[in-house]
Amino acid sequence: MEKIAIVGGGLAGSLVAVYLAKRGFDVHLFEKRPDMRKNRISAGKSINLALSVRGINALEKAGLDTQVLATGIAMSGRMMHTKSGELNYQPYGKEDQAIYSVSRGLLNIKLLELADEMPNITLYFNTNCVDANLQEGIAHFEDDKGTRSEFKADRVIGSDGAFSAIRYEMQTKGRFDYSQTYLDHGYKELSIPPTANGEFQLDKNCLHIWPRESFMLIALPNLDGTFTCTLFFQLDGPLSFNSIKTPADLDTFFDTYFPDVKPLIADLHHDFFNNPTGQLCTVRCFPWTNGKMALIGDAAHAVVPFYGQGMNCSFEDCVVFDEMIEKHYPNWDSIYSEYQKARKPNADAIANLALQNFVEMRDLVGDKDFLHFKHVEHDLAELYPGTFRSQYELTTFTNEPYKYALEQGARNSEMVKKIISLGLEDKLKDKSIIQPLFDEYLK
Amino acid sequence: MEKIAIVGGGLAGSLVAVYLAKRGFDVHLFEKRPDMRKNRISAGKSINLALSVRGINALEKAGLDTQVLATGIAMSGRMMHTKSGELNYQPYGKEDQAIYSVSRGLLNIKLLELADEMPNITLYFNTNCVDANLQEGIAHFEDDKGTRSEFKADRVIGSDGAFSAIRYEMQTKGRFDYSQTYLDHGYKELSIPPTANGEFQLDKNCLHIWPRESFMLIALPNLDGTFTCTLFFQLDGPLSFNSIKTPADLDTFFDTYFPDVKPLIADLHHDFFNNPTGQLCTVRCFPWTNGKMALIGDAAHAVVPFYGQGMNCSFEDCVVFDEMIEKHYPNWDSIYSEYQKARKPNADAIANLALQNFVEMRDLVGDKDFLHFKHVEHDLAELYPGTFRSQYELTTFTNEPYKYALEQGARNSEMVKKIISLGLEDKLKDKSIIQPLFDEYLK
C-alpha cells in the first residue's frame, strides 16, 4: 500500500492519520514537539476548544466521539456579564443543543493514543519539518539536537499548522496566492480556580462573555472546576496590553471594566504579567495542493477563534479528504483537486464568519437593537424548526457548508430586519404573514 | 558614520545606496547576481521599463537623469492595433509629455557605476541573502560556492525584490500582514528585429498595443532598432499558453489574433517555445520596518507592470526615505515610521491602478464608449490644463501621491460620465457650464 507522510501531529494531523490508516495506507506521522503523552504542553496559551457538530461527526468516524464528549462540558448558551454585574443569557440553539468545552491537550492525546494502536501508523516525535521537495514527496526534518533527516513518501500531507513549513515551500514555488492578516487585538490567558470545595465559581454550562465594545473577556469551563479566561484586547494604543505596565494599571483596568470577575481570578497579577500575549491571524491561501503535497487544517486556513470553529473546520477537512479518497482513489490528481475545490470556499467563509463574530461578541451582544434582533431570530427558529435556521445554527449544529451558512445568514438578517421594520414581531406565528418572507429570503 | 547594509543591488538598492553615500554613511551593497557590468544578464524576461516623471526626478537627485534619458526612447502615446490592422493613436498627455523606454540592464549598470565611484560604498556580488536577524541588524549571505558569511550593520535595507529574504524574515516573526496574489495571466517575451537597413519596423515613439479583450501583446522600442514584445496571456484554459503546444497551434493563434505583427517577429517559434513564461504577482505587506531593517521597492510592494510604474514607485520610495533621513536623522524610529506611513497608502494605490490598467489596456482601449470617454477626458485636460488632470497624467507626469491619483481618477470618471450623460461634450469650452462640475468633482 502507498506510503503517506503526515507532517504535524496536532489535531488535524492525527485524525487524518487515523482515517488513512483505516484505509490501509502505510502512514508515518511526524510531530515537531516531544510526545505530549509523556510531557505536559507548556501552559499559558489558550487551550480550550469548543467542539460542535462537525467536529463530533468527524470524531465519530474515528470511533472517538463518545469518549471525547465524556471529557467535555456542555455549554448551551452565552452568559453575558455587564459592567455592573448583570447577567444576560442567550441560548445557542434549542434546549438539547450545546457546544462542548474540551481540552486541546487531552483531545490530541486521545487521537495519538488511537493512532499508536494502529499497526500501520508509525509515530515520530521531535521531528521538525524545515524544508520539502513538493514534486518528489520528500520532507526534510531536524530533530531536537539539530540532526537532519529526510523522508520520502508517495504522498505528503502538511498538517503543520498556521506557520506551516510545507505551505512556505508552496509559497516560494511560483503561482500561489497567500495572505496572512493580523488583528490589532491580541489575547492573554487568565485562570479562575474552583472554590475551596472544588466547585465552579460560575455557571459551568455557559460560555461566559464580558463584552466591552472594543475588547472582551471570555471564560470556558474545564473538568477540574477551573475556568480558562481569555482577554481579547488591543495590542497597542491608549487602552491596550501595551498601556498596562504596572500592577496598579492592571487593578484599575479590572476594577473599571471587570469588577465582578476580578476577585475570581486568583493569580491575576501573576497570570497577566507572566503569560505570553498571543496574536491573532487569519491565513488564506490557494492552491492547497502542489505535486505530491496537500495542506490540511490550519496550514491551509488559520482562522481567528471567535466562532469556535477552527478545530471543527479542520476536522471537516479530514472528513472531506477521506471522502475524496473513497471516491477517486487511486487517482490522486482528482483526490487533490476535488478536495481543495470542495473545501476552499468553506474555509474562506468560516474565516469571514469568525472575523464577524468578534464584533458580535465583544460589542453587539450588549446592544439593545441587536438583542431584539436576536430574539426575533430565536423565535423564528423555535416556531419554524428546520425551516428557519440561524447562521449560528447552520454553522454550529449542522453539516451544511460554511459558505451556505454565511450566505443564508446574510439573507436571514435581511428577513429579520424587514420583520422589525414592518413591526411584525408579534405576528411571527401567523404563517400567512411569514411564509411570503420565507419564500423571498430562504434558499 | 553609521554603517548601512543594503541587501539587493537592483534599481532601488543601488539608487538608495547612492543617496545614503551622499549623506556620508558607510554603505555596503550586496547583490546576489554576478557583477552585471561584466556579465550580461540572461535574456528572455521582459527588461524594458517606462521611465516617467517620478523616476526622472529620483535620477536627477543622483545626477543621472540626463545620461539615462539620452539612452531612452520617448513614447508620447499608445498606438492600438486592431485585428484588421487599423491603427488608433492616443497621446499620453500634452505634446511635450512622454514616457521613456529604457533598458533595465543599462540603467542598473549606470547606477552601479555611480555607486562604485563613491568612496564610501563597498560593492559585493554573488552574495545571496539567505537569512537575517532583524533586531541585531545582521544579514546572512551565501556566495555562489555555498560559503556562508554574515554582515552586521547599524541599519539594513532590504531591496531584495519581490521574493525578498528580509521580508520573509519579517513574515515569520509575528505581527506582519502579507499577501501575494497571482494573476491568471502570465507573459512571454518576443522580439521584433530592425529592418535590413537597421530601421525600426514600427513607429518608435509609441508604446504599441494589440488589445484582444482577455489578452494582449505590447511592444516597446529599444535603442538598437528592435522592439521588445510581450504577450500577456492566460496561463491555463482553452486559449492560453498551456493550449498552444505545437508550432501549428502558434501559427493559428498569431494568424487569428495578430496577423499584422506575425511577419515582424523573426524568430516567433523560437522565442515562444524557448523563452520562459513569466508570472505576474502583486505583493502587499505591512509594516515595512522591523528592528533595524526596512524594506524598499519591490520587496515592500511588487506590482503588476501595466501602469509602467514599478520602477518609478520604487525610486520614489528611495526619495522619500532620503527625505525622512534629512528630516529626522539620527532618530531612526521616526525615519522608519514616517517612511512607511508616507509610502504604504501610495504603494497600495499604484498596485490597484496597475491591476485596473490591465483591463483598460487589453480590453477597453478597443471599446467605442471608452474611446469617447477618453476623448472627453483629453479635451478637458487640453482646455483646462492644471485644473483638470487625468488619472494617467497625475500618475505619470506629476509627483502627486498615487493615492490622490487613484481617488481623483475615480472622481474624474464620475464627472466625465455626467458630461456624457448630459450630452455636454460640445460645450466643454463654456466655463459657466463646466465650472460647477469642477466645483463638484475636483479635489
JSON list of N, CA, C and O in Angstrom, two decimals, chain A residues 13 56 195 368 406:
[
{"chain": "A", "resi": 13, "resn": "GLY", "atom": "N", "xyz": [-3.76, 16.54, 11.96]},
{"chain": "A", "resi": 13, "resn": "GLY", "atom": "CA", "xyz": [-2.78, 15.56, 11.50]},
{"chain": "A", "resi": 13, "resn": "GLY", "atom": "C", "xyz": [-3.03, 14.19, 12.09]},
{"chain": "A", "resi": 13, "resn": "GLY", "atom": "O", "xyz": [-3.00, 13.17, 11.38]},
{"chain": "A", "resi": 56, "resn": "ILE", "atom": "N", "xyz": [-17.77, 16.67, 16.11]},
{"chain": "A", "resi": 56, "resn": "ILE", "atom": "CA", "xyz": [-18.29, 15.43, 16.71]},
{"chain": "A", "resi": 56, "resn": "ILE", "atom": "C", "xyz": [-18.45, 14.36, 15.62]},
{"chain": "A", "resi": 56, "resn": "ILE", "atom": "O", "xyz": [-18.06, 13.20, 15.80]},
{"chain": "A", "resi": 195, "resn": "THR", "atom": "N", "xyz": [-13.73, 26.84, 43.78]},
{"chain": "A", "resi": 195, "resn": "THR", "atom": "CA", "xyz": [-13.83, 27.25, 45.18]},
{"chain": "A", "resi": 195, "resn": "THR", "atom": "C", "xyz": [-13.05, 26.25, 46.04]},
{"chain": "A", "resi": 195, "resn": "THR", "atom": "O", "xyz": [-12.58, 25.22, 45.54]},
{"chain": "A", "resi": 368, "resn": "LYS", "atom": "N", "xyz": [-28.94, 46.86, 22.59]},
{"chain": "A", "resi": 368, "resn": "LYS", "atom": "CA", "xyz": [-30.39, 46.55, 22.70]},
{"chain": "A", "resi": 368, "resn": "LYS", "atom": "C", "xyz": [-30.99, 46.14, 21.36]},
{"chain": "A", "resi": 368, "resn": "LYS", "atom": "O", "xyz": [-31.74, 45.17, 21.29]},
{"chain": "A", "resi": 406, "resn": "LEU", "atom": "N", "xyz": [-22.89, 31.26, 5.76]},
{"chain": "A", "resi": 406, "resn": "LEU", "atom": "CA", "xyz": [-22.56, 32.69, 5.62]},
{"chain": "A", "resi": 406, "resn": "LEU", "atom": "C", "xyz": [-23.61, 33.39, 4.75]},
{"chain": "A", "resi": 406, "resn": "LEU", "atom": "O", "xyz": [-24.13, 34.45, 5.10]}
]
